[in-house]
Amino acid sequence: MRTQVAIIGGGPSGLLLSQILHLNGISSVVLEKHTEEYVLGRIRAGVLEQGLVDMLRAAKVGERMDQAGMVHEGFDISYSYDTHHMNLKKLTGGKTVMVYGQTEVTRDLYEARRKMDGTVLTSAENVEIHDLKTEKPYLTFTHEGQMKTLHCDYIAGCDGFHGVSRKSIPADILREYEKVYPFGWLGILSETPPVSDELIYSHSDRGFALCSMRNANLSRYYVQCSLDDKAENWSDQQFWDELKRRLPEKAADTLIIGPSIEKSIAPLRSFVAEPLSYGRLFLAGDAGHIVPPTGAKGLNLAASDIHYLSQALIARYRDHDDGLLKSYSEIALKRIWKAMRFSWWMTTLLHKFPENEGFGDKIQRTELEYLISSEAAQKSMAENYVGLPY
Ligand code: RFL
Ligand code: PHB
């Protein structure tokens, strides 16, 4: 088998890249380790920046999002059980975000690839990368019980944090920067109306909580939990009781509860690999970096990588110019580090840190008070939340 760009990973990064390349006359094959059903069963991001929304529309996968997605003009920050509205639209001179689940984005992308006869091989296992530093790299993998080979010009490593791509960069070249936070998020999905029209990020003495949503009858809620906790240790009732204790009174009193249809724990980490390219391999999305979910940046950052990488590949094939490919890592990392900073800041602002007694606690409270009292601070927060330019 031969293609121009071999894409490892059929998550949002890999599928979006494949869709954009196709629309620009560049062939690709996506190799996904799991089944489509498994990929679509993972409940992840919910908030899309304008940049990603525009990319999805341009990639002809925006139709369902435009019908079902919800434009949010702001969100609430609750602190000491008081609510403070952050009017993103006003603070940014007109920018908003779209609430539309990653599951739906991914479903739309699988649908679009199928309609355009794109090659997405699911349950493709044991992917190995060969001859990365040559002009003729190739992948080997197992599919439908057979060992197969995929020859290509370039490889896009879109296989998430645990994939094989990043590990193919030699240890003496790759530098990894990491911060692991001393807590996780316990999240549930429930078929209940959201407690509020907008998201609520809540800092309380018992820890952080977030009220989010997927649609008018599907709510997504999170509470900060300990790292050694297990989702199965939490009954639905325990979750709802804990969530209510962390919300302002009005939200706690109006929260509609019901059985959870998904419950899971995600650890929180900040992670960046440098460089994002090696020979003919280019890392994009979670394969190259991870942010804690507090700033809602992970999927959005994956999208900006795909923007830079697709533009670079288009320039290479259309204009025979590989300048953008050469500078991909440097350009993408600039925006990545800004999103790292923002996600770290928002995580630090809103969570309860076990070690934060005395001085740390006072600084955190002062930071929150500064944010809710200063328009300049809110403008900076809003500019980052809606997404920095590509
Ligand atoms: P993915 O989604 O992990 O997809 C990678 C794909 O690669 C496959 N794979 C392989 N395929 C072939 N061979 C191998 N050896 C392979 N190894 C792995 C995997 O099966 C998978 O299908 O990475 P991608 O595409 O880069 O997308 C990144 C996003 O998924 C991620 O950044 C976001 O979900 C993060 N995130 C959020 N981002 C936002 O922008 N806004 C949010 O509101 C937001 N909320 C969240 C989040 C992530 C969360 N969790 C669970 C980590 C909330 C949560 C709780
Ligand atoms: C979500 O809806 O899953 C979500 C929303 C905002 C975040 C993180 C996750 O900051």
Coordinates of C-alpha atoms and ligand atoms in Angstrom, one line a residue:
M1 CA 0.0 0.0 0.0
R2 CA 1.2 3.5 -0.7
T3 CA 0.0 7.0 0.2
Q4 CA 1.4 10.5 0.5
V5 CA 0.8 11.0 4.2
A6 CA 0.4 8.1 6.6
I7 CA -1.5 9.2 9.7
I8 CA -1.2 7.2 12.9
G9 CA -4.3 7.6 15.1
G10 CA -8.0 8.0 14.2
G11 CA -8.9 10.5 17.0
P12 CA -9.9 14.1 16.2
S13 CA -6.3 15.2 15.2
G14 CA -5.7 12.3 12.7
L15 CA -9.2 12.5 11.1
L16 CA -9.2 16.3 10.7
L17 CA -5.8 16.2 9.1
S18 CA -6.9 13.5 6.7
Q19 CA -10.1 15.4 5.8
I20 CA -8.2 18.7 5.1
L21 CA -5.5 16.9 3.1
H22 CA -8.2 15.2 1.0
L23 CA -9.9 18.5 0.2
N24 CA -6.5 19.8 -1.0
G25 CA -5.8 16.8 -3.2
I26 CA -3.3 15.0 -1.0
S27 CA -3.8 11.3 -0.2
S28 CA -3.6 9.9 3.2
V29 CA -4.3 6.6 5.1
V30 CA -5.4 6.7 8.8
L31 CA -4.4 3.8 11.0
E32 CA -6.5 3.6 14.2
K33 CA -5.7 1.0 16.8
H34 CA -9.2 0.7 18.2
T35 CA -12.7 0.3 16.7
E36 CA -14.7 3.3 15.7
E37 CA -17.2 2.4 18.4
Y38 CA -14.5 2.4 21.0
V39 CA -13.2 5.8 19.9
L40 CA -16.7 7.3 19.9
G41 CA -17.3 5.9 23.4
R42 CA -14.6 8.1 25.0
I43 CA -16.2 11.2 26.6
R44 CA -13.8 14.0 26.4
A45 CA -13.8 17.7 25.4
G46 CA -16.8 19.9 25.2
V47 CA -15.7 23.4 24.4
L48 CA -14.5 24.5 20.9
E49 CA -12.7 27.7 20.2
Q50 CA -13.7 29.8 17.2
G51 CA -10.5 28.7 15.4
L52 CA -11.6 25.1 15.6
V53 CA -15.2 25.9 14.7
D54 CA -13.9 27.7 11.6
M55 CA -11.6 24.8 10.6
L56 CA -14.5 22.3 10.9
R57 CA -16.7 24.4 8.7
A58 CA -13.9 24.9 6.1
A59 CA -13.3 21.1 6.2
K60 CA -17.0 20.5 5.4
V61 CA -17.8 18.9 8.7
G62 CA -19.5 21.8 10.4
E63 CA -23.1 21.1 9.5
R64 CA -24.3 19.1 12.5
M65 CA -22.2 21.3 14.8
D66 CA -24.0 24.4 13.5
Q67 CA -27.4 22.8 14.1
A68 CA -26.7 21.2 17.5
G69 CA -23.8 23.1 19.0
M70 CA -24.5 25.9 21.5
V71 CA -22.7 29.2 21.3
H72 CA -21.7 30.4 24.7
E73 CA -21.0 34.0 25.3
G74 CA -19.6 33.6 28.8
F75 CA -19.3 31.4 31.9
D76 CA -19.5 31.7 35.7
I77 CA -16.7 31.5 38.1
S78 CA -17.9 30.7 41.6
Y79 CA -15.7 31.4 44.6
S80 CA -16.6 31.3 48.3
Y81 CA -20.1 30.3 47.0
D82 CA -20.6 33.6 45.2
T83 CA -21.0 33.7 41.4
H84 CA -19.2 36.0 39.1
H85 CA -20.1 36.2 35.4
M86 CA -17.3 36.3 32.9
N87 CA -18.8 37.9 29.7
L88 CA -16.4 36.5 27.1
K89 CA -18.1 38.3 24.3
K90 CA -17.8 41.7 25.9
L91 CA -14.3 41.1 27.2
T92 CA -12.9 40.0 23.9
G93 CA -14.8 42.4 21.6
G94 CA -17.2 39.8 20.2
K95 CA -15.6 36.4 20.5
T96 CA -17.5 33.3 21.8
V97 CA -17.0 29.6 22.2
M98 CA -19.0 26.6 20.9
V99 CA -20.2 23.9 23.3
Y100 CA -20.3 20.7 21.1
G101 CA -18.8 17.4 22.3
Q102 CA -15.6 15.9 21.0
T103 CA -17.5 12.7 20.5
E104 CA -19.8 14.5 18.0
V105 CA -16.8 16.2 16.3
T106 CA -15.2 12.8 15.9
R107 CA -18.4 11.1 14.7
D108 CA -18.8 13.9 12.1
L109 CA -15.2 13.3 10.9
Y110 CA -15.6 9.5 10.6
E111 CA -18.9 10.2 8.6
A112 CA -17.1 12.7 6.3
R113 CA -14.1 10.4 5.7
R114 CA -16.5 7.6 4.8
K115 CA -18.6 9.8 2.4
M116 CA -15.4 10.9 0.6
D117 CA -14.0 7.3 0.4
G118 CA -11.2 8.1 2.7
T119 CA -9.1 5.2 3.9
V120 CA -9.4 4.8 7.7
L121 CA -8.3 1.4 8.9
T122 CA -9.6 0.7 12.3
S123 CA -8.4 -2.1 14.6
A124 CA -4.9 -1.6 13.0
E125 CA -2.5 -3.0 15.5
N126 CA 1.2 -3.2 16.2
V127 CA 2.0 -0.1 14.1
E128 CA 5.8 0.3 13.7
I129 CA 7.6 3.2 12.1
H130 CA 10.6 2.5 9.8
D131 CA 13.2 4.6 8.0
L132 CA 12.0 7.9 9.4
K133 CA 15.2 9.7 8.5
T134 CA 15.1 8.7 4.9
E135 CA 12.9 10.0 2.0
K136 CA 11.1 6.7 1.9
P137 CA 9.7 6.0 5.3
Y138 CA 7.1 3.2 5.8
L139 CA 4.8 1.7 8.5
T140 CA 4.2 -1.9 9.2
F141 CA 1.0 -3.0 11.1
T142 CA -1.4 -5.9 11.5
H143 CA -4.9 -5.6 10.1
E144 CA -7.5 -8.3 9.7
G145 CA -5.0 -10.9 10.8
Q146 CA -2.4 -9.9 8.2
M147 CA 0.9 -8.1 8.4
K148 CA 0.7 -5.0 6.1
T149 CA 3.1 -2.3 4.9
L150 CA 2.2 1.3 4.1
H151 CA 4.8 3.3 2.1
C152 CA 4.5 7.1 2.3
D153 CA 6.3 10.4 2.0
Y154 CA 5.5 11.7 5.5
I155 CA 4.1 10.4 8.8
A156 CA 1.7 12.3 11.0
G157 CA 1.9 11.0 14.6
C158 CA -1.7 11.7 15.8
D159 CA -1.8 8.8 18.2
G160 CA -2.4 10.5 21.5
F161 CA -0.3 10.5 24.7
H162 CA 0.2 6.7 24.8
G163 CA 0.9 6.2 21.1
V164 CA 4.0 4.9 19.3
S165 CA 5.0 8.0 17.4
R166 CA 6.6 10.1 20.1
K167 CA 8.5 7.0 21.3
S168 CA 10.1 6.7 17.8
I169 CA 12.1 9.9 18.4
P170 CA 15.5 9.0 19.9
A171 CA 15.8 9.7 23.6
D172 CA 18.9 11.9 23.0
I173 CA 16.9 14.2 20.7
L174 CA 13.5 14.3 22.5
R175 CA 13.2 16.5 25.5
E176 CA 10.1 16.1 27.7
Y177 CA 8.7 18.7 30.1
E178 CA 6.1 17.5 32.6
K179 CA 4.1 18.6 35.6
V180 CA 1.7 16.1 37.3
Y181 CA -1.0 17.6 39.5
P182 CA -1.8 15.9 42.9
F183 CA -5.4 15.3 42.0
G184 CA -7.8 14.1 39.2
W185 CA -11.2 14.8 37.9
L186 CA -14.1 12.5 38.4
G187 CA -16.6 13.1 35.6
I188 CA -20.1 12.0 35.0
L189 CA -22.5 12.2 32.1
S190 CA -26.2 12.2 32.9
E191 CA -29.4 12.6 30.9
T192 CA -30.6 15.6 32.8
P193 CA -31.0 19.2 31.8
P194 CA -27.9 21.3 32.6
V195 CA -28.1 23.3 35.9
S196 CA -27.3 26.5 34.0
D197 CA -27.3 27.9 30.5
E198 CA -23.5 28.5 30.8
L199 CA -20.6 26.6 32.3
I200 CA -19.9 27.0 36.0
Y201 CA -16.2 26.7 37.2
S202 CA -16.4 26.5 41.0
H203 CA -13.6 26.9 43.6
S204 CA -14.7 25.7 47.0
D205 CA -13.1 24.7 50.3
R206 CA -13.9 21.1 49.4
G207 CA -12.2 21.3 46.0
F208 CA -13.0 22.2 42.4
A209 CA -16.2 21.4 40.5
L210 CA -17.3 22.1 37.0
C211 CA -20.8 22.1 35.5
S212 CA -20.8 21.6 31.8
M213 CA -23.1 20.1 29.2
R214 CA -23.5 18.4 25.8
N215 CA -27.1 19.4 24.9
A216 CA -30.4 20.5 26.5
N217 CA -30.9 17.1 28.1
L218 CA -27.3 15.9 28.6
S219 CA -25.1 17.3 31.4
R220 CA -21.4 16.8 32.1
Y221 CA -20.2 17.4 35.6
Y222 CA -16.8 17.1 37.3
V223 CA -15.5 17.2 40.8
Q224 CA -11.8 17.3 41.8
C225 CA -10.9 13.9 43.4
S226 CA -7.9 12.3 44.9
L227 CA -5.5 10.5 42.6
D228 CA -5.9 7.1 44.2
D229 CA -9.7 7.3 44.0
K230 CA -11.6 4.9 41.7
A231 CA -14.8 5.8 39.7
E232 CA -16.5 2.6 41.0
N233 CA -16.0 3.8 44.6
W234 CA -18.4 6.7 43.9
S235 CA -22.2 5.9 43.8
D236 CA -24.2 8.4 41.8
Q237 CA -25.8 9.8 45.0
Q238 CA -22.3 10.4 46.5
F239 CA -21.3 12.2 43.4
W240 CA -24.4 14.5 43.4
D241 CA -24.0 15.2 47.1
E242 CA -20.4 16.2 46.7
L243 CA -21.1 18.3 43.7
K244 CA -23.8 20.2 45.5
R245 CA -21.5 20.9 48.4
R246 CA -19.1 22.6 46.0
L247 CA -21.6 24.8 44.2
P248 CA -23.2 28.1 45.1
E249 CA -26.5 27.7 46.8
K250 CA -28.7 28.6 43.8
A251 CA -27.1 26.1 41.6
A252 CA -27.0 23.4 44.3
D253 CA -30.8 23.9 44.9
T254 CA -31.8 23.8 41.3
L255 CA -29.5 20.9 40.2
I256 CA -31.5 18.2 38.6
I257 CA -30.0 14.8 39.3
G258 CA -30.4 11.4 37.6
P259 CA -28.5 8.2 36.9
S260 CA -25.1 8.6 35.4
I261 CA -24.6 7.1 31.9
E262 CA -20.8 7.4 32.2
K263 CA -18.5 7.9 35.1
S264 CA -14.7 8.1 34.9
I265 CA -11.6 9.6 36.5
A266 CA -8.9 11.5 34.5
P267 CA -5.6 12.4 36.0
L268 CA -4.3 16.0 35.4
R269 CA -1.0 16.7 33.8
S270 CA 0.9 19.3 31.8
F271 CA 3.3 17.8 29.3
V272 CA 5.3 19.0 26.2
A273 CA 7.6 17.0 24.0
E274 CA 10.2 18.9 22.0
P275 CA 10.8 18.9 19.1
L276 CA 7.5 17.9 17.4
S277 CA 9.3 16.6 14.3
Y278 CA 12.0 14.2 13.5
G279 CA 13.0 13.2 10.0
R280 CA 9.7 12.6 8.2
L281 CA 7.6 12.3 11.4
F282 CA 5.5 15.1 12.7
L283 CA 3.7 14.9 16.0
A284 CA 0.3 16.6 16.5
G285 CA -2.3 16.8 19.3
D286 CA -2.0 14.7 22.5
A287 CA 0.9 12.8 21.0
G288 CA 3.1 15.8 21.5
H289 CA 1.5 17.6 24.5
I290 CA -1.1 17.3 27.2
V291 CA -2.9 20.0 29.2
P292 CA -5.0 19.7 32.3
P293 CA -8.6 20.1 31.2
T294 CA -9.4 23.2 33.3
G295 CA -8.8 25.7 30.4
A296 CA -10.6 23.5 27.8
K297 CA -7.6 23.6 25.6
G298 CA -6.6 20.0 24.7
L299 CA -8.7 19.5 21.6
N300 CA -8.3 23.1 20.6
L301 CA -4.5 22.8 20.7
A302 CA -4.7 19.6 18.6
A303 CA -6.7 21.6 16.1
S304 CA -4.1 24.4 15.9
D305 CA -1.3 21.8 15.4
I306 CA -3.4 20.3 12.5
H307 CA -3.8 23.8 11.1
Y308 CA 0.0 24.4 11.0
L309 CA 0.8 20.8 9.8
S310 CA -1.9 20.8 7.0
Q311 CA -0.7 24.2 5.8
A312 CA 2.9 22.9 5.7
L313 CA 1.9 19.8 3.8
I314 CA -0.2 21.7 1.3
A315 CA 2.7 24.1 0.7
R316 CA 5.0 21.1 0.2
Y317 CA 2.8 19.4 -2.4
R318 CA 1.3 22.4 -4.1
D319 CA 4.3 24.7 -4.2
H320 CA 7.1 22.2 -3.7
D321 CA 8.2 24.3 -0.7
D322 CA 9.1 22.4 2.5
G323 CA 9.9 25.5 4.5
L324 CA 6.8 25.3 6.6
L325 CA 7.4 21.6 7.3
K326 CA 10.9 22.5 8.6
S327 CA 9.5 25.2 10.9
Y328 CA 6.4 23.2 12.0
S329 CA 7.7 22.2 15.4
E330 CA 8.9 25.7 16.3
I331 CA 5.7 27.5 15.1
A332 CA 3.4 25.0 16.8
L333 CA 5.3 25.0 20.1
K334 CA 4.9 28.8 20.4
R335 CA 1.1 28.5 20.7
I336 CA 1.3 25.2 22.7
W337 CA 3.4 26.9 25.4
K338 CA 0.9 29.7 25.7
A339 CA -1.9 27.2 26.1
M340 CA 0.2 25.3 28.7
R341 CA 0.6 28.5 30.7
F342 CA -3.1 29.3 30.6
S343 CA -4.2 25.8 31.5
W344 CA -1.7 25.6 34.4
W345 CA -2.8 29.0 35.6
M346 CA -6.5 28.1 35.5
T347 CA -5.8 24.8 37.2
T348 CA -3.8 26.5 39.9
L349 CA -6.4 29.2 40.4
L350 CA -9.4 26.9 40.9
H351 CA -8.3 23.7 42.6
K352 CA -7.6 22.9 46.2
F353 CA -3.9 22.0 46.5
P354 CA -3.1 19.7 49.4
E355 CA 0.2 21.6 50.0
N356 CA -1.4 25.0 49.8
E357 CA -1.7 26.0 53.4
G358 CA -1.0 29.4 54.7
F359 CA 0.9 31.5 52.1
G360 CA -0.3 29.4 49.1
D361 CA -3.9 29.6 50.1
K362 CA -3.7 33.4 50.6
I363 CA -2.1 33.9 47.2
Q364 CA -4.8 31.7 45.5
R365 CA -7.6 33.7 47.2
T366 CA -6.0 37.0 46.2
E367 CA -5.6 35.8 42.6
L368 CA -9.3 35.0 42.5
E369 CA -10.3 38.3 44.1
Y370 CA -8.0 40.1 41.6
L371 CA -9.7 38.3 38.7
I372 CA -13.2 39.1 39.8
S373 CA -12.5 42.7 40.6
S374 CA -10.2 43.7 37.6
E375 CA -11.4 44.1 34.1
A376 CA -7.8 43.9 32.9
A377 CA -7.4 40.5 34.5
Q378 CA -10.7 39.3 33.1
K379 CA -9.7 40.5 29.6
S380 CA -6.5 38.5 29.8
M381 CA -8.3 35.4 30.9
A382 CA -11.0 35.8 28.3
E383 CA -8.5 36.3 25.4
N384 CA -6.9 33.0 26.3
Y385 CA -10.2 31.1 27.0
V386 CA -11.7 32.0 23.6
G387 CA -8.3 31.0 22.0
L388 CA -5.3 32.9 20.9
P389 CA -4.9 33.4 17.1
Y390 CA -3.2 30.8 15.0
Ligands
RFL1 P1 -6.7 11.2 21.0 O1 -8.1 11.7 21.1 O2 -6.1 10.5 22.2 O3 -6.6 10.2 19.7 C1 -5.5 9.4 19.5 C2 -6.0 8.2 18.7 O4 -4.8 7.4 18.4 C3 -5.1 6.0 18.7 N1 -3.9 5.3 18.9 C4 -3.3 4.6 18.0 N2 -3.6 4.3 16.7 C5 -2.8 3.5 16.0 N3 -1.6 2.9 16.6 C6 -1.3 3.2 17.8 N4 -0.2 2.7 18.3 C7 -2.1 4.0 18.6 N5 -2.0 4.5 19.9 C8 -3.1 5.3 20.0 C9 -6.1 6.1 19.9 O5 -6.9 4.9 20.0 C10 -6.9 7.3 19.6 O6 -8.1 7.0 18.9 O7 -5.7 12.4 20.6 P2 -6.0 13.6 19.6 O8 -6.6 13.2 18.3 O9 -4.7 14.3 19.5 O10 -7.1 14.5 20.4 C11 -6.8 15.2 21.6 C12 -8.0 15.3 22.4 O11 -8.6 14.0 22.5 C13 -7.7 15.9 23.8 O12 -6.7 16.9 23.8 C14 -9.0 16.5 24.5 O13 -9.9 15.5 24.7 C15 -8.6 17.1 25.9 N6 -9.8 17.6 26.6 C16 -10.4 18.8 26.3 N7 -9.9 19.5 25.3 C17 -10.6 20.7 24.9 O14 -10.1 21.3 24.0 N8 -11.7 21.1 25.5 C18 -12.2 20.5 26.6 O15 -13.3 20.9 27.1 C19 -11.6 19.3 27.0 N9 -12.0 18.5 28.1 C20 -10.3 16.8 27.7 C21 -11.5 17.3 28.4 C22 -9.8 15.6 28.0 C23 -10.4 14.8 29.1 N10 -9.8 13.6 29.3 C24 -10.5 12.4 29.6 C25 -8.4 13.4 29.2 C26 -12.0 16.6 29.4 C27 -11.5 15.4 29.8 C28 -12.1 14.7 31.0
PHB2 C1 -16.5 19.4 29.3 O1 -17.6 19.8 28.9 O2 -16.1 18.2 29.3 C2 -15.5 20.4 29.7 C3 -15.8 21.7 29.6 C4 -14.8 22.7 30.0 C5 -13.6 22.3 30.5 C6 -13.3 20.9 30.6 C7 -14.2 20.0 30.2 O3 -12.7 23.2 30.9

